[in-house]
mmCIF file of C-alpha atoms in Angstrom:
data_model
loop_
_atom_site.group_PDB
_atom_site.id
_atom_site.type_symbol
_atom_site.label_atom_id
_atom_site.label_comp_id
_atom_site.label_asym_id
_atom_site.label_seq_id
_atom_site.Cartn_x
_atom_site.Cartn_y
_atom_site.Cartn_z
ATOM 1 C CA MET L 585 -0.139 8.623 4.617
ATOM 2 C CA VAL L 586 0.324 5.700 2.285
ATOM 3 C CA SER L 587 0.068 6.502 -1.403
ATOM 4 C CA PRO L 588 -2.568 4.209 -2.853
ATOM 5 C CA ILE L 589 -2.204 1.337 -5.226
ATOM 6 C CA GLU L 590 -4.552 2.332 -8.019
ATOM 7 C CA PHE L 591 -4.577 -0.753 -10.238
ATOM 8 C CA CYS L 592 -3.736 -4.452 -9.942
ATOM 9 C CA ALA L 593 -3.817 -7.280 -12.445
ATOM 10 C CA ILE L 594 -2.653 -10.797 -13.141
ATOM 11 C CA ALA L 595 -1.576 -11.576 -16.691
ATOM 12 C CA ARG L 596 -0.295 -14.508 -18.702
ATOM 13 C CA GLU L 597 2.092 -13.065 -21.281
ATOM 14 C CA THR L 598 -0.014 -10.219 -22.799
ATOM 15 C CA THR L 599 -3.412 -11.614 -21.727
ATOM 16 C CA VAL L 600 -4.889 -9.869 -18.674
ATOM 17 C CA LEU L 601 -6.697 -12.598 -16.737
ATOM 18 C CA VAL L 602 -8.085 -10.460 -13.918
ATOM 19 C CA SER L 603 -7.787 -6.825 -12.919
ATOM 20 C CA HIS L 604 -9.085 -4.337 -10.402
ATOM 21 C CA GLN L 605 -8.734 -0.578 -10.415
ATOM 22 C CA GLU L 606 -9.493 2.125 -7.893
ATOM 23 C CA THR L 607 -9.619 5.062 -10.354
ATOM 24 C CA SER L 608 -10.884 5.702 -13.878
ATOM 25 C CA ALA L 609 -7.471 5.952 -15.569
ATOM 26 C CA ASP L 610 -6.870 3.788 -18.654
ATOM 27 C CA PHE L 611 -4.489 1.329 -17.021
ATOM 28 C CA GLU L 612 -5.221 -1.512 -19.440
ATOM 29 C CA TYR L 613 -3.844 0.523 -22.358
ATOM 30 C CA LEU L 614 -0.687 1.385 -20.419
ATOM 31 C CA LEU L 615 -0.357 -2.180 -19.154
ATOM 32 C CA ALA L 616 -0.519 -3.607 -22.685
ATOM 33 C CA ASP L 617 2.569 -1.571 -23.523
ATOM 34 C CA VAL L 618 4.380 -2.756 -20.383
ATOM 35 C CA LEU L 619 3.501 -6.428 -20.943
ATOM 36 C CA LYS L 620 5.005 -6.360 -24.451
ATOM 37 C CA GLU L 621 8.417 -5.801 -22.837
ATOM 38 C CA ILE L 622 8.225 -8.782 -20.480
ATOM 39 C CA PRO L 623 10.334 -11.749 -21.599
ATOM 40 C CA PRO L 624 8.313 -14.986 -21.481
ATOM 41 C CA HIS L 625 9.196 -17.648 -18.920
ATOM 42 C CA ALA L 626 11.587 -15.517 -16.871
ATOM 43 C CA ASP L 627 11.111 -14.988 -13.134
ATOM 44 C CA PHE L 628 11.927 -11.485 -11.885
ATOM 45 C CA LYS L 629 10.725 -8.291 -10.221
ATOM 46 C CA THR L 630 10.850 -4.970 -12.037
ATOM 47 C CA THR L 631 9.371 -1.503 -12.175
ATOM 48 C CA ARG L 632 8.366 0.416 -15.310
ATOM 49 C CA SER L 633 7.005 3.958 -15.745
ATOM 50 C CA ARG L 634 4.136 4.700 -18.126
ATOM 51 C CA GLY L 635 1.704 7.599 -18.410
ATOM 52 C CA GLY L 636 2.620 9.176 -15.077
ATOM 53 C CA TYR L 637 2.226 5.883 -13.202
ATOM 54 C CA VAL L 638 4.727 3.334 -11.965
ATOM 55 C CA PHE L 639 3.982 -0.299 -12.807
ATOM 56 C CA HIS L 640 5.483 -2.805 -10.378
ATOM 57 C CA LEU L 641 5.736 -6.345 -11.730
ATOM 58 C CA LEU L 642 6.362 -9.654 -10.030
ATOM 59 C CA VAL L 643 6.786 -12.326 -12.702
ATOM 60 C CA GLU L 644 6.888 -15.977 -11.648
ATOM 61 C CA GLN L 645 6.243 -19.204 -13.540
ATOM 62 C CA GLY L 646 4.795 -17.455 -16.584
ATOM 63 C CA LEU L 647 2.339 -15.261 -14.674
ATOM 64 C CA SER L 648 2.761 -11.528 -14.132
ATOM 65 C CA TYR L 649 1.362 -9.897 -11.001
ATOM 66 C CA ILE L 650 1.145 -6.157 -11.637
ATOM 67 C CA CYS L 651 0.169 -3.055 -9.715
ATOM 68 C CA ALA L 652 0.203 0.605 -10.733
ATOM 69 C CA THR L 653 0.861 3.485 -8.359
ATOM 70 C CA LEU L 654 1.789 7.126 -8.420
ATOM 71 C CA PRO L 655 5.568 7.712 -8.453
ATOM 72 C CA GLU L 656 5.737 8.659 -4.756
ATOM 73 C CA ALA L 657 4.221 5.347 -3.617
ATOM 74 C CA SER L 658 6.227 2.937 -1.520
ATOM 75 C CA MET L 659 7.907 0.193 -3.506
ATOM 76 C CA HIS L 660 7.751 -2.003 -0.402
ATOM 77 C CA GLN L 661 3.983 -1.523 -0.154
ATOM 78 C CA SER L 662 3.563 -2.332 -3.852
ATOM 79 C CA PHE L 663 5.573 -5.544 -3.806
ATOM 80 C CA THR L 664 3.976 -6.629 -0.517
ATOM 81 C CA CYS L 665 0.592 -6.269 -2.197
ATOM 82 C CA LEU L 666 1.768 -8.230 -5.241
ATOM 83 C CA PHE L 667 3.159 -10.982 -3.021
ATOM 84 C CA LEU L 668 -0.174 -11.240 -1.150
ATOM 85 C CA ILE L 669 -2.114 -11.384 -4.431
ATOM 86 C CA LYS L 670 0.217 -14.073 -5.803
ATOM 87 C CA GLN L 671 -0.050 -16.077 -2.578
ATOM 88 C CA ARG L 672 -3.874 -15.995 -2.572
ATOM 89 C CA PHE L 673 -4.073 -16.740 -6.300
ATOM 90 C CA LEU L 674 -1.842 -19.797 -6.025
ATOM 91 C CA GLU L 675 -3.765 -21.127 -2.995
ATOM 92 C CA GLY L 676 -6.911 -21.801 -5.005
ATOM 93 C CA SER L 677 -7.832 -23.677 -8.147
ATOM 94 C CA LEU L 678 -7.721 -20.558 -10.319
ATOM 95 C CA SER L 679 -3.992 -20.912 -10.869
ATOM 96 C CA SER L 680 -4.588 -24.034 -12.988
ATOM 97 C CA ARG L 681 -7.217 -22.185 -15.061
ATOM 98 C CA ALA L 682 -4.751 -19.357 -15.703
ATOM 99 C CA TRP L 683 -3.049 -21.296 -18.510
ATOM 100 C CA THR L 684 -6.187 -21.525 -20.652
ATOM 101 C CA ALA L 685 -8.285 -18.565 -19.460
ATOM 102 C CA GLN L 686 -9.335 -15.841 -21.872
ATOM 103 C CA GLU L 687 -8.980 -12.077 -21.357
ATOM 104 C CA HIS L 688 -10.619 -11.076 -18.014
ATOM 105 C CA GLU L 689 -12.125 -14.542 -17.553
ATOM 106 C CA LEU L 690 -11.092 -14.628 -13.889
ATOM 107 C CA ASP L 691 -12.513 -11.191 -12.972
ATOM 108 C CA ARG L 692 -15.683 -12.637 -11.475
ATOM 109 C CA ASP L 693 -13.834 -15.253 -9.429
ATOM 110 C CA PHE L 694 -10.815 -13.285 -8.220
ATOM 111 C CA GLY L 695 -11.547 -9.566 -8.786
ATOM 112 C CA SER L 696 -13.106 -9.118 -5.343
ATOM 113 C CA VAL L 697 -10.120 -10.849 -3.713
ATOM 114 C CA ILE L 698 -7.741 -8.408 -5.414
ATOM 115 C CA ALA L 699 -9.984 -5.505 -4.345
ATOM 116 C CA ALA L 700 -9.854 -6.647 -0.698
ATOM 117 C CA ILE L 701 -6.069 -7.074 -0.766
ATOM 118 C CA VAL L 702 -5.590 -3.648 -2.398
ATOM 119 C CA ASN L 703 -7.889 -2.090 0.206
ATOM 120 C CA ASN L 704 -5.855 -3.662 3.024
ATOM 121 C CA CYS L 705 -2.562 -2.583 1.462
ATOM 122 C CA ASN L 706 -3.792 0.970 0.888
ATOM 123 C CA SER L 707 -4.925 1.243 4.499
ATOM 124 C CA GLY L 708 -1.679 -0.223 5.847
ATOM 125 C CA ARG L 709 -3.202 -3.509 7.031
ATOM 126 C CA THR L 710 -0.965 -5.925 5.154
ATOM 127 C CA GLY L 711 0.107 -7.987 8.131
ATOM 128 C CA ASP L 712 3.792 -7.619 7.349
ATOM 129 C CA GLN L 713 6.179 -6.665 10.117
ATOM 130 C CA ILE L 714 7.360 -3.380 8.588
ATOM 131 C CA SER L 715 3.790 -2.081 8.222
ATOM 132 C CA HIS L 716 3.050 -3.196 11.775
ATOM 133 C CA LEU L 717 6.122 -1.367 13.092
ATOM 134 C CA HIS L 718 5.222 1.730 11.063
ATOM 135 C CA ARG L 719 1.746 1.809 12.659
ATOM 136 C CA GLN L 720 3.316 1.383 16.113
ATOM 137 C CA VAL L 721 5.716 4.280 15.480
ATOM 138 C CA GLU L 722 2.785 6.467 14.392
ATOM 139 C CA ASP L 723 0.876 5.501 17.557
ATOM 140 C CA VAL L 724 3.891 6.348 19.742
ATOM 141 C CA ARG L 725 4.269 9.692 17.946
ATOM 142 C CA GLY L 726 0.664 10.545 18.726
ATOM 143 C CA ILE L 727 1.068 9.617 22.392
ATOM 144 C CA MET L 728 4.291 11.628 22.646
ATOM 145 C CA ALA L 729 2.599 14.683 21.120
ATOM 146 C CA GLN L 730 -0.197 14.418 23.707
ATOM 147 C CA ASN L 731 2.338 14.050 26.519
ATOM 148 C CA ILE L 732 4.295 17.101 25.346
ATOM 149 C CA GLU L 733 1.080 19.132 25.278
ATOM 150 C CA ARG L 734 0.319 18.049 28.854
ATOM 151 C CA VAL L 735 3.839 18.955 30.023
ATOM 152 C CA VAL L 736 3.524 22.397 28.422
ATOM 153 C CA GLU L 737 0.145 22.894 30.119
ATOM 154 C CA ARG L 738 1.639 21.848 33.462
ATOM 155 C CA GLY L 739 4.545 24.208 32.892
ATOM 156 C CA ASP L 740 2.101 27.046 32.296
ATOM 157 C CA ARG L 741 0.208 26.131 35.455
ATOM 158 C CA LEU L 742 3.466 25.955 37.444
ATOM 159 C CA ASP L 743 4.475 29.387 36.124
ATOM 160 C CA SER L 744 1.079 30.737 37.125
ATOM 161 C CA LEU L 745 1.364 29.135 40.574
ATOM 162 C CA LEU L 746 4.879 30.544 41.015
ATOM 163 C CA GLU L 747 3.662 34.037 40.103
ATOM 164 C CA LYS L 748 0.800 33.783 42.598
ATOM 165 C CA THR L 749 3.222 32.593 45.290
ATOM 166 C CA GLN L 750 5.537 35.523 44.620
ATOM 167 C CA ASP L 751 2.590 37.936 44.686
ATOM 168 C CA LEU L 752 1.478 36.526 48.047
ATOM 169 C CA GLU L 753 5.026 36.776 49.448
ATOM 170 C CA GLN L 754 5.235 40.407 48.358
ATOM 171 C CA ALA L 755 1.827 41.158 49.828
ATOM 172 C CA VAL L 756 2.860 39.664 53.177
ATOM 173 C CA SER L 757 6.133 41.618 53.326
#
């Protein structure tokens, strides 16, 4: 089971341009504290812990792409989600508005896109090769478990057949 991404946002310095959250936790308050630590105009990836959550940040060209998860969540899943959000955001015209937009100004235009990406990431449908391989391994595990059950059932039937054969041989002798 994939641990869910509970919050995602895009920010310019300390201004949150768009956000989406899956739970009722006060992520914006925690995020404000995290964003104060981010050096302006530096490109990097980092992880910070606040309030029992882990904030994963992908900072590129003055924009911060952020998601919050529980500590046991996959870092790969988190950064894959951030990469997908960044990719979609930069594809459209919203990226040019990001430099002048006010707090949460892009929620209406991009909030549903973030929600869809988070939903796909939380359900393991990110399209990346590792997630695809993980799903295949889980499918193979399920098939193997079914096959083992069938072999055990056949073994029980063979044991029963062997006992009946021995009983018949003894009855004939």
